Structures are given as structure tokens and as C-alpha cells.
Amino acid sequence: DQSVIITDLPGIYSLSPYTLEEVVARNYLVEERPDAILNIVDGTNLERNLYLTTQLLELGIPVAVAVNMMDIVEKNGDKINIEELSCELGCKITEISALKGTGVLEAAEAAVRAAKEEKQAPGHNFSGPVEHAIAHIEEAAMHDLPEEQQRWYAVKIFERDEQVLKKLDFSEETLAHIEKDIAAVEQEMDDDAEAIITNERYVYIGNLMKSCCK
């Protein structure tokens, strides 16, 4: 059997590099590209935790999700339909209780299985105008990147992420072309690009919560 190396990254809620923890976690995932990600989410605070999950699924790295504190969720009289959530997100989800030490091995095994399986597609689409702009960005500027990494970079470029733009170092011409696409969406949706992406993630997560949680 091959050995498995587990790297514990800082606990974060987003891949927007505003805090040191976010920078460390994001750089590791983007630069080192592990074989799989085990995303541990707090079942009692699922909506906030799924915000990061939607971003991780765009990285083109297999993701397994472990929902922690399910015993407390049930004690509160709430119900999370894990199978439905798994189906909607397009990744394997297990239940764990870190306090009781249950389900941890199953979660680790799910991550190992995810690493061996085929790449998974991103779990959700943004609205029409945003998807149109992202497709344009991929077409105009993503040729040098492996296919599975293109979507994450395109979304970040749409958000005008400074670190990503610095890293990719586009020509003035390419930047102007991309900027035109982004500005058109901002005008159409009457908001700035980063806020548009944030809002759309939360709309998607809100719909997930309605269909998977009671």
C-alpha cells in the first residue's frame, strides 16, 4: 500500500486571500495541488461553511466533504439530507463527530477514494451573463493552464483577484479584452464583479439549504 501524507491547513471560510490563513491555505492548494481535499464542515453552521466548499470544487482537485457535529444538529431537531447534498455538490460526503472520534476513518478513506477516481466537475454554474464572461476569459487567456485549473483561474480573474492577475501577467491587450467582458457584466447586473460572485454563491447555497436541510 502507498502511504498517505495528510497536510492540515488553517481553518478558513473562503479562498479570498484577505487573511494570512487564507493566503497560506490557498497558496498550498493552488501551487502544491494535492491529490484530494478533505473539507471538514460544521453541520451546525452549514450555510457559512459551504461557501468555501463551492470554491474548493472549482479548483479541479477531487474533494470529499466530512460534516462534523451531526449529533448536535440532530439534538437541535434539524435534519441534513447527506445523500441529497452529496448528489447536488457532486462529491462524496460523510458524517463525523470529532468529539466522539466517530466517522473519521471513513472520511479519510473517502478522500483517498476521491484521489483515485476521475476528476469531478465543478458543482454549480453562475448566472448566464457571468458564465458567458468566464467562458470568454477561458478562451482569451487560459490556454497555457491545464484544463482542470482553468475554471478556478477564470473565476478569480473575473473577480479581478490581484494575486492571480500578477501571477499570470497578461499582456495589456489581453487585460483590456478581459476587462471589457467584466465591465459589461457589472453594468448588466448593476454590481461589482467580486460582489456578483459572492452573491451568486450564497444564492446557490441558499437553494441547497432549502432542498437538503430541514
XYZ file of C-alpha atoms in Angstrom:
214
model
C 0.000 0.000 0.000
C 1.157 3.523 -0.754
C 1.445 5.813 2.232
C -0.815 8.840 2.536
C 0.518 12.245 3.543
C -2.026 14.460 5.286
C -1.409 18.210 5.412
C -3.560 20.115 7.895
C -4.312 23.587 6.550
C -5.619 26.535 8.609
C -9.372 26.604 9.169
C -10.824 29.204 6.774
C -14.206 30.197 5.320
C -13.033 31.463 1.931
C -10.218 31.339 -0.644
C -10.159 35.132 -0.998
C -6.689 35.980 0.276
C -7.509 38.623 2.891
C -6.108 36.923 5.996
C -2.776 35.154 6.455
C -4.621 31.842 6.994
C -6.438 32.226 3.699
C -3.212 33.079 1.867
C -1.415 30.026 3.328
C -4.257 27.624 2.560
C -4.901 28.985 -0.910
C -1.227 29.031 -1.941
C -0.821 25.429 -0.827
C -3.893 24.230 -2.741
C -3.094 26.209 -5.904
C 0.678 25.673 -6.007
C 1.084 22.192 -4.500
C -2.155 20.751 -5.928
C -2.723 17.838 -3.521
C -4.309 14.623 -4.857
C -7.504 15.310 -2.895
C -9.036 17.731 -0.398
C -10.885 16.613 2.723
C -13.149 19.561 3.553
C -14.435 19.377 7.134
C -17.579 21.453 7.599
C -19.528 22.312 10.734
C -23.038 20.875 10.404
C -24.414 23.447 12.865
C -23.149 26.271 10.643
C -23.551 24.620 7.261
C -24.500 27.633 5.157
C -21.370 29.589 6.106
C -19.144 26.514 5.693
C -20.437 25.623 2.224
C -19.145 28.941 0.891
C -15.597 27.531 0.984
C -16.795 24.179 -0.401
C -18.150 25.845 -3.555
C -14.735 27.435 -4.098
C -12.809 24.218 -3.461
C -14.917 22.382 -6.046
C -13.731 24.855 -8.699
C -10.048 24.080 -8.129
C -10.202 20.910 -10.231
C -8.896 18.838 -7.290
C -11.096 15.945 -6.050
C -12.991 16.927 -2.891
C -14.501 14.802 -0.120
C -16.626 16.562 2.496
C -16.984 15.499 6.128
C -19.887 17.036 8.050
C -18.901 17.406 11.705
C -21.187 17.790 14.755
C -24.085 15.874 13.190
C -25.051 14.657 16.682
C -25.637 18.280 17.740
C -27.539 19.008 14.510
C -29.924 16.143 15.346
C -30.134 17.192 19.009
C -31.263 20.631 17.807
C -34.063 18.897 15.905
C -32.551 19.690 12.492
C -32.025 17.271 9.631
C -29.396 17.389 6.866
C -30.023 15.043 3.953
C -26.421 13.970 3.332
C -27.239 11.898 0.228
C -29.107 14.758 -1.402
C -26.345 17.233 -0.516
C -23.721 14.844 -1.918
C -25.691 14.485 -5.137
C -26.152 18.271 -5.516
C -22.496 19.118 -4.822
C -21.184 16.202 -6.883
C -18.779 14.916 -4.225
C -18.704 12.236 -1.533
C -19.968 13.374 1.877
C -19.543 11.516 5.152
C -20.620 12.275 8.732
C -18.123 12.628 11.564
C -18.055 13.557 15.224
C -14.604 14.892 16.068
C -15.633 14.964 19.741
C -16.580 11.274 19.825
C -13.988 10.248 17.246
C -16.591 8.568 15.011
C -16.570 8.532 11.208
C -13.036 9.942 10.982
C -11.553 6.880 9.276
C -14.452 6.744 6.804
C -13.868 10.414 5.954
C -10.151 9.805 5.361
C -10.969 6.789 3.180
C -13.442 8.880 1.164
C -10.661 11.393 0.453
C -8.287 8.609 -0.652
C -11.021 7.192 -2.911
C -11.691 10.652 -4.362
C -7.978 10.984 -5.200
C -8.095 7.724 -7.173
C -11.285 8.497 -9.062
C -11.769 10.674 -12.093
C -11.698 14.461 -11.782
C -15.026 15.901 -10.745
C -16.756 18.770 -12.491
C -17.484 21.982 -10.590
C -20.752 21.610 -8.721
C -22.617 24.664 -9.913
C -22.957 27.311 -12.576
C -23.266 31.039 -12.091
C -25.966 33.026 -13.900
C -25.914 33.338 -17.699
C -24.008 36.636 -18.069
C -21.325 35.541 -15.563
C -20.859 32.128 -17.197
C -20.621 33.856 -20.570
C -17.828 36.138 -19.291
C -15.995 33.241 -17.601
C -16.102 31.254 -20.864
C -14.687 34.302 -22.703
C -11.887 34.655 -20.152
C -11.001 30.959 -20.506
C -10.972 31.362 -24.272
C -8.885 34.550 -24.248
C -6.314 33.798 -21.578
C -6.267 30.246 -20.235
C -4.545 28.252 -22.979
C -1.323 27.686 -21.037
C -3.036 26.192 -17.980
C -4.165 22.577 -17.564
C -7.869 22.222 -18.342
C -8.906 21.286 -14.795
C -7.370 24.510 -13.422
C -8.886 26.888 -15.937
C -12.258 27.479 -14.287
C -10.857 28.482 -10.892
C -8.419 30.926 -12.513
C -11.128 32.333 -14.788
C -13.451 32.995 -11.825
C -10.603 34.682 -9.953
C -9.762 36.835 -12.973
C -13.437 37.801 -13.228
C -13.184 38.929 -9.587
C -10.040 40.897 -10.534
C -8.001 38.976 -7.967
C -4.718 40.892 -7.771
C -2.503 37.936 -6.856
C -3.814 35.820 -9.721
C -3.501 38.661 -12.238
C 0.057 39.302 -11.052
C 0.944 35.624 -11.351
C -0.488 35.209 -14.867
C 0.983 38.507 -16.088
C -1.215 39.104 -19.147
C -0.423 41.485 -21.972
C -2.129 44.889 -21.964
C -4.197 43.762 -24.927
C -5.468 40.607 -23.179
C -6.221 42.568 -19.989
C -8.214 45.161 -21.931
C -10.171 42.390 -23.683
C -10.993 40.682 -20.358
C -11.858 43.970 -18.659
C -14.429 44.707 -21.348
C -16.194 41.407 -20.601
C -16.163 42.003 -16.829
C -17.376 45.602 -17.112
C -20.254 44.518 -19.371
C -21.492 42.049 -16.719
C -21.107 44.663 -13.969
C -23.217 47.082 -15.958
C -25.853 44.457 -16.770
C -26.111 43.227 -13.144
C -25.513 46.625 -11.527
C -22.842 45.460 -9.065
C -19.083 44.952 -8.952
C -17.661 41.646 -10.121
C -16.476 40.334 -6.752
C -19.841 41.090 -5.109
C -21.654 39.409 -8.020
C -19.710 36.161 -7.465
C -20.213 36.319 -3.671
C -23.960 36.910 -4.025
C -24.374 34.132 -6.557
C -22.561 31.660 -4.316
C -24.912 32.498 -1.465
C -27.998 32.209 -3.695
C -26.795 28.755 -4.794
C -26.065 27.733 -1.176
C -29.465 29.085 -0.062
C -31.172 26.848 -2.617
C -29.044 23.900 -1.457
C -30.093 24.513 2.133
C -33.766 24.560 1.123
C -33.511 21.243 -0.690
C -31.180 19.408 1.748
C -31.931 20.758 5.243
C -34.996 20.751 7.441
